[in-house]
Amino acid sequence: MKTLQRTLTIIKPDAVRRNAIGDIIEQFEKNGFRILAMKMLQISKHQAEQFYAVHASRPFFNTLTDFMSSGSLVVLALEKENAVADLRKLMGATNPANAEDGTIRRKWATNIEHNAIHGSDAEDTARFELSFFFAGYELAK
Ligand code: GDP
């Protein structure tokens, strides 16, 4: 039996500013992800700090949370078999200089911080991140 998995992705403010939303969503659909839920919103600095709490002690925490609260985001709940790992592969490496050809970061990221897209890094992280942005009824599909 196939086991479907869910993951959370964010099209970050740099990619929204570059009019990359449509291209990135097309990549999700072409690569077999089903879009369960999607919305465009802007988060506060405080909300960005909550979302990235795991990075609170990192030197880039302040600039990262400034960046993530600097403009509109598009957040999506995606589903497919092996969704967490497959999305990470489609995104490419955190630093676009190391991202493989054909990945979203290779095409759209500017630098290691302004890197176009977020994707959950594990199944438990995905559960936290999905519930951060979506209410239960929005994912009841
Ligand atoms: P990801 O899972 O590939 O997004 O990477 P991480 O979880 O390690 O980091 C979260 C986000 O913080 C990244 O997507 C970048 O936007 C930012 N980031 C990570 N490493 C660095 C860094 O060394 N410098 C800066 N300025 N930002 C970073």
PDB file of C-alpha atoms and ligand atoms in Angstrom:
ATOM      1  CA  MET A   1       0.000   0.000   0.000  1.00  0.00           C
ATOM      2  CA  LYS A   2       1.251   3.494  -0.813  1.00  0.00           C
ATOM      3  CA  THR A   3       1.829   5.771   2.173  1.00  0.00           C
ATOM      4  CA  LEU A   4       1.133   9.386   1.484  1.00  0.00           C
ATOM      5  CA  GLN A   5       3.100  11.982   3.416  1.00  0.00           C
ATOM      6  CA  ARG A   6       2.456  15.680   3.925  1.00  0.00           C
ATOM      7  CA  THR A   7       4.936  18.534   4.037  1.00  0.00           C
ATOM      8  CA  LEU A   8       4.909  22.305   4.360  1.00  0.00           C
ATOM      9  CA  THR A   9       6.529  24.600   1.857  1.00  0.00           C
ATOM     10  CA  ILE A  10       6.917  28.372   1.779  1.00  0.00           C
ATOM     11  CA  ILE A  11       7.606  30.463  -1.292  1.00  0.00           C
ATOM     12  CA  LYS A  12       9.765  33.089   0.435  1.00  0.00           C
ATOM     13  CA  PRO A  13       9.505  36.905  -0.013  1.00  0.00           C
ATOM     14  CA  ASP A  14      12.424  37.072  -2.471  1.00  0.00           C
ATOM     15  CA  ALA A  15      10.721  34.619  -4.844  1.00  0.00           C
ATOM     16  CA  VAL A  16       7.345  36.356  -4.480  1.00  0.00           C
ATOM     17  CA  ARG A  17       9.052  39.675  -5.347  1.00  0.00           C
ATOM     18  CA  ARG A  18      10.620  38.056  -8.416  1.00  0.00           C
ATOM     19  CA  ASN A  19       7.230  36.837  -9.738  1.00  0.00           C
ATOM     20  CA  ALA A  20       8.286  33.209  -9.313  1.00  0.00           C
ATOM     21  CA  ILE A  21       5.117  31.937  -7.604  1.00  0.00           C
ATOM     22  CA  GLY A  22       3.602  30.395 -10.737  1.00  0.00           C
ATOM     23  CA  ASP A  23       6.825  28.755 -11.864  1.00  0.00           C
ATOM     24  CA  ILE A  24       7.467  27.208  -8.448  1.00  0.00           C
ATOM     25  CA  ILE A  25       3.905  25.899  -8.077  1.00  0.00           C
ATOM     26  CA  GLU A  26       4.182  24.383 -11.553  1.00  0.00           C
ATOM     27  CA  GLN A  27       7.261  22.484 -10.346  1.00  0.00           C
ATOM     28  CA  PHE A  28       5.288  21.039  -7.434  1.00  0.00           C
ATOM     29  CA  GLU A  29       2.524  19.794  -9.730  1.00  0.00           C
ATOM     30  CA  LYS A  30       4.888  18.481 -12.419  1.00  0.00           C
ATOM     31  CA  ASN A  31       6.756  16.513  -9.762  1.00  0.00           C
ATOM     32  CA  GLY A  32       3.695  14.729  -8.429  1.00  0.00           C
ATOM     33  CA  PHE A  33       2.814  16.820  -5.379  1.00  0.00           C
ATOM     34  CA  ARG A  34      -0.874  17.369  -4.685  1.00  0.00           C
ATOM     35  CA  ILE A  35      -1.717  20.801  -3.304  1.00  0.00           C
ATOM     36  CA  LEU A  36      -3.904  20.267  -0.229  1.00  0.00           C
ATOM     37  CA  ALA A  37      -4.044  23.896   0.910  1.00  0.00           C
ATOM     38  CA  MET A  38      -2.446  27.180  -0.077  1.00  0.00           C
ATOM     39  CA  LYS A  39      -2.482  30.807   1.054  1.00  0.00           C
ATOM     40  CA  MET A  40      -0.637  34.094   0.637  1.00  0.00           C
ATOM     41  CA  LEU A  41       0.088  36.096   3.757  1.00  0.00           C
ATOM     42  CA  GLN A  42       2.642  38.281   5.506  1.00  0.00           C
ATOM     43  CA  ILE A  43       3.925  37.289   8.946  1.00  0.00           C
ATOM     44  CA  SER A  44       5.248  39.535  11.720  1.00  0.00           C
ATOM     45  CA  LYS A  45       8.823  39.458  12.994  1.00  0.00           C
ATOM     46  CA  HIS A  46       7.505  37.729  16.129  1.00  0.00           C
ATOM     47  CA  GLN A  47       5.721  35.052  14.096  1.00  0.00           C
ATOM     48  CA  ALA A  48       8.881  34.476  12.034  1.00  0.00           C
ATOM     49  CA  GLU A  49      10.820  34.027  15.294  1.00  0.00           C
ATOM     50  CA  GLN A  50       8.266  31.450  16.466  1.00  0.00           C
ATOM     51  CA  PHE A  51       8.418  29.561  13.178  1.00  0.00           C
ATOM     52  CA  TYR A  52      12.230  29.471  13.158  1.00  0.00           C
ATOM     53  CA  ALA A  53      12.617  29.022  16.957  1.00  0.00           C
ATOM     54  CA  VAL A  54      14.898  26.042  16.334  1.00  0.00           C
ATOM     55  CA  HIS A  55      17.439  28.477  14.818  1.00  0.00           C
ATOM     56  CA  ALA A  56      17.234  31.030  17.672  1.00  0.00           C
ATOM     57  CA  SER A  57      20.889  30.670  18.625  1.00  0.00           C
ATOM     58  CA  ARG A  58      22.232  30.829  15.058  1.00  0.00           C
ATOM     59  CA  PRO A  59      24.095  33.983  13.950  1.00  0.00           C
ATOM     60  CA  PHE A  60      21.688  34.506  11.048  1.00  0.00           C
ATOM     61  CA  PHE A  61      18.497  34.326  13.164  1.00  0.00           C
ATOM     62  CA  ASN A  62      17.914  38.091  13.199  1.00  0.00           C
ATOM     63  CA  THR A  63      18.419  38.686   9.484  1.00  0.00           C
ATOM     64  CA  LEU A  64      16.479  35.514   8.615  1.00  0.00           C
ATOM     65  CA  THR A  65      13.440  36.578  10.633  1.00  0.00           C
ATOM     66  CA  ASP A  66      13.675  40.154   9.256  1.00  0.00           C
ATOM     67  CA  PHE A  67      13.710  38.685   5.744  1.00  0.00           C
ATOM     68  CA  MET A  68      10.835  36.261   6.353  1.00  0.00           C
ATOM     69  CA  SER A  69       8.657  39.073   7.700  1.00  0.00           C
ATOM     70  CA  SER A  70       9.661  41.562   4.966  1.00  0.00           C
ATOM     71  CA  GLY A  71       6.942  40.760   2.427  1.00  0.00           C
ATOM     72  CA  SER A  72       4.313  38.320   1.230  1.00  0.00           C
ATOM     73  CA  LEU A  73       4.816  34.577   1.525  1.00  0.00           C
ATOM     74  CA  VAL A  74       2.902  31.779  -0.150  1.00  0.00           C
ATOM     75  CA  VAL A  75       2.497  28.737   2.092  1.00  0.00           C
ATOM     76  CA  LEU A  76       1.340  25.385   0.768  1.00  0.00           C
ATOM     77  CA  ALA A  77       0.513  22.016   2.273  1.00  0.00           C
ATOM     78  CA  LEU A  78       1.729  19.366  -0.177  1.00  0.00           C
ATOM     79  CA  GLU A  79       1.071  15.636  -0.314  1.00  0.00           C
ATOM     80  CA  LYS A  80       2.709  12.730  -2.115  1.00  0.00           C
ATOM     81  CA  GLU A  81       4.560   9.556  -1.287  1.00  0.00           C
ATOM     82  CA  ASN A  82       7.881  10.470   0.349  1.00  0.00           C
ATOM     83  CA  ALA A  83       6.872  14.155   0.239  1.00  0.00           C
ATOM     84  CA  VAL A  84       9.399  15.463   2.790  1.00  0.00           C
ATOM     85  CA  ALA A  85      12.501  14.040   1.111  1.00  0.00           C
ATOM     86  CA  ASP A  86      11.209  14.562  -2.427  1.00  0.00           C
ATOM     87  CA  LEU A  87      10.507  18.242  -1.768  1.00  0.00           C
ATOM     88  CA  ARG A  88      13.984  18.730  -0.239  1.00  0.00           C
ATOM     89  CA  LYS A  89      15.449  17.221  -3.419  1.00  0.00           C
ATOM     90  CA  LEU A  90      13.350  19.464  -5.668  1.00  0.00           C
ATOM     91  CA  MET A  91      14.350  22.542  -3.599  1.00  0.00           C
ATOM     92  CA  GLY A  92      18.104  21.948  -3.830  1.00  0.00           C
ATOM     93  CA  ALA A  93      20.825  22.828  -1.320  1.00  0.00           C
ATOM     94  CA  THR A  94      20.374  25.696   1.162  1.00  0.00           C
ATOM     95  CA  ASN A  95      23.223  27.574  -0.511  1.00  0.00           C
ATOM     96  CA  PRO A  96      22.276  28.003  -4.191  1.00  0.00           C
ATOM     97  CA  ALA A  97      25.962  27.824  -5.107  1.00  0.00           C
ATOM     98  CA  ASN A  98      25.718  24.126  -4.171  1.00  0.00           C
ATOM     99  CA  ALA A  99      22.244  23.476  -5.611  1.00  0.00           C
ATOM    100  CA  GLU A 100      21.978  21.006  -8.457  1.00  0.00           C
ATOM    101  CA  ASP A 101      20.738  21.985 -11.918  1.00  0.00           C
ATOM    102  CA  GLY A 102      16.989  21.646 -12.219  1.00  0.00           C
ATOM    103  CA  THR A 103      16.293  22.546  -8.589  1.00  0.00           C
ATOM    104  CA  ILE A 104      14.127  25.460  -7.515  1.00  0.00           C
ATOM    105  CA  ARG A 105      16.941  27.130  -5.565  1.00  0.00           C
ATOM    106  CA  ARG A 106      19.329  26.805  -8.472  1.00  0.00           C
ATOM    107  CA  LYS A 107      16.842  28.718 -10.613  1.00  0.00           C
ATOM    108  CA  TRP A 108      15.442  31.251  -8.141  1.00  0.00           C
ATOM    109  CA  ALA A 109      17.656  31.684  -5.064  1.00  0.00           C
ATOM    110  CA  THR A 110      19.883  34.746  -4.776  1.00  0.00           C
ATOM    111  CA  ASN A 111      22.100  33.658  -1.878  1.00  0.00           C
ATOM    112  CA  ILE A 112      22.188  31.351   1.156  1.00  0.00           C
ATOM    113  CA  GLU A 113      19.599  33.435   3.016  1.00  0.00           C
ATOM    114  CA  HIS A 114      17.403  34.702   0.194  1.00  0.00           C
ATOM    115  CA  ASN A 115      16.941  31.223  -1.164  1.00  0.00           C
ATOM    116  CA  ALA A 116      13.397  31.306  -2.580  1.00  0.00           C
ATOM    117  CA  ILE A 117      11.808  28.367  -0.792  1.00  0.00           C
ATOM    118  CA  HIS A 118      11.408  26.572   2.512  1.00  0.00           C
ATOM    119  CA  GLY A 119      10.535  22.899   2.968  1.00  0.00           C
ATOM    120  CA  SER A 120      10.100  20.891   6.154  1.00  0.00           C
ATOM    121  CA  ASP A 121      13.189  18.804   6.921  1.00  0.00           C
ATOM    122  CA  ALA A 122      11.514  15.814   8.647  1.00  0.00           C
ATOM    123  CA  GLU A 123       8.086  14.296   9.244  1.00  0.00           C
ATOM    124  CA  ASP A 124       7.757  15.661  12.805  1.00  0.00           C
ATOM    125  CA  THR A 125       8.898  19.116  11.672  1.00  0.00           C
ATOM    126  CA  ALA A 126       6.309  18.958   8.888  1.00  0.00           C
ATOM    127  CA  ARG A 127       3.544  18.282  11.432  1.00  0.00           C
ATOM    128  CA  PHE A 128       4.588  21.327  13.501  1.00  0.00           C
ATOM    129  CA  GLU A 129       4.966  23.555  10.445  1.00  0.00           C
ATOM    130  CA  LEU A 130       1.657  22.495   8.845  1.00  0.00           C
ATOM    131  CA  SER A 131      -0.188  23.236  12.084  1.00  0.00           C
ATOM    132  CA  PHE A 132       1.641  26.587  12.368  1.00  0.00           C
ATOM    133  CA  PHE A 133       0.073  27.839   9.145  1.00  0.00           C
ATOM    134  CA  PHE A 134      -3.102  25.770   8.669  1.00  0.00           C
ATOM    135  CA  ALA A 135      -6.064  24.938  10.861  1.00  0.00           C
ATOM    136  CA  GLY A 136      -7.194  21.316  11.064  1.00  0.00           C
ATOM    137  CA  TYR A 137     -10.257  21.869   8.870  1.00  0.00           C
ATOM    138  CA  GLU A 138      -8.067  23.281   6.076  1.00  0.00           C
ATOM    139  CA  LEU A 139      -6.127  20.020   5.900  1.00  0.00           C
ATOM    140  CA  ALA A 140      -9.030  17.627   6.430  1.00  0.00           C
ATOM    141  CA  LYS A 141      -8.877  16.088   2.949  1.00  0.00           C
TER     142      LYS A 141
HETATM  143  P1  GDP B   1      16.965  24.813   4.836  1.00  0.00           P
HETATM  144  O1  GDP B   1      16.305  23.682   5.594  1.00  0.00           O
HETATM  145  O2  GDP B   1      17.671  24.366   3.594  1.00  0.00           O
HETATM  146  O3  GDP B   1      16.015  25.969   4.577  1.00  0.00           O
HETATM  147  O4  GDP B   1      18.139  25.386   5.759  1.00  0.00           O
HETATM  148  P2  GDP B   1      18.272  25.616   7.349  1.00  0.00           P
HETATM  149  O5  GDP B   1      17.117  24.971   8.086  1.00  0.00           O
HETATM  150  O6  GDP B   1      19.653  25.227   7.735  1.00  0.00           O
HETATM  151  O7  GDP B   1      18.176  27.201   7.505  1.00  0.00           O
HETATM  152  C1  GDP B   1      16.940  27.873   7.456  1.00  0.00           C
HETATM  153  C2  GDP B   1      17.100  29.099   6.597  1.00  0.00           C
HETATM  154  O8  GDP B   1      18.031  29.993   7.225  1.00  0.00           O
HETATM  155  C3  GDP B   1      17.695  28.855   5.210  1.00  0.00           C
HETATM  156  O9  GDP B   1      16.759  28.433   4.250  1.00  0.00           O
HETATM  157  C4  GDP B   1      18.253  30.226   4.883  1.00  0.00           C
HETATM  158  O10 GDP B   1      17.214  31.132   4.480  1.00  0.00           O
HETATM  159  C5  GDP B   1      18.800  30.668   6.244  1.00  0.00           C
HETATM  160  N1  GDP B   1      20.220  30.274   6.418  1.00  0.00           N
HETATM  161  C6  GDP B   1      20.711  29.031   6.605  1.00  0.00           C
HETATM  162  N2  GDP B   1      22.045  29.027   6.745  1.00  0.00           N
HETATM  163  C7  GDP B   1      22.410  30.335   6.658  1.00  0.00           C
HETATM  164  C8  GDP B   1      23.673  31.006   6.742  1.00  0.00           C
HETATM  165  O11 GDP B   1      24.729  30.396   6.929  1.00  0.00           O
HETATM  166  N3  GDP B   1      23.642  32.370   6.610  1.00  0.00           N
HETATM  167  C9  GDP B   1      22.503  33.067   6.415  1.00  0.00           C
HETATM  168  N4  GDP B   1      22.569  34.408   6.300  1.00  0.00           N
HETATM  169  N5  GDP B   1      21.294  32.469   6.338  1.00  0.00           N
HETATM  170  C10 GDP B   1      21.240  31.119   6.445  1.00  0.00           C
END
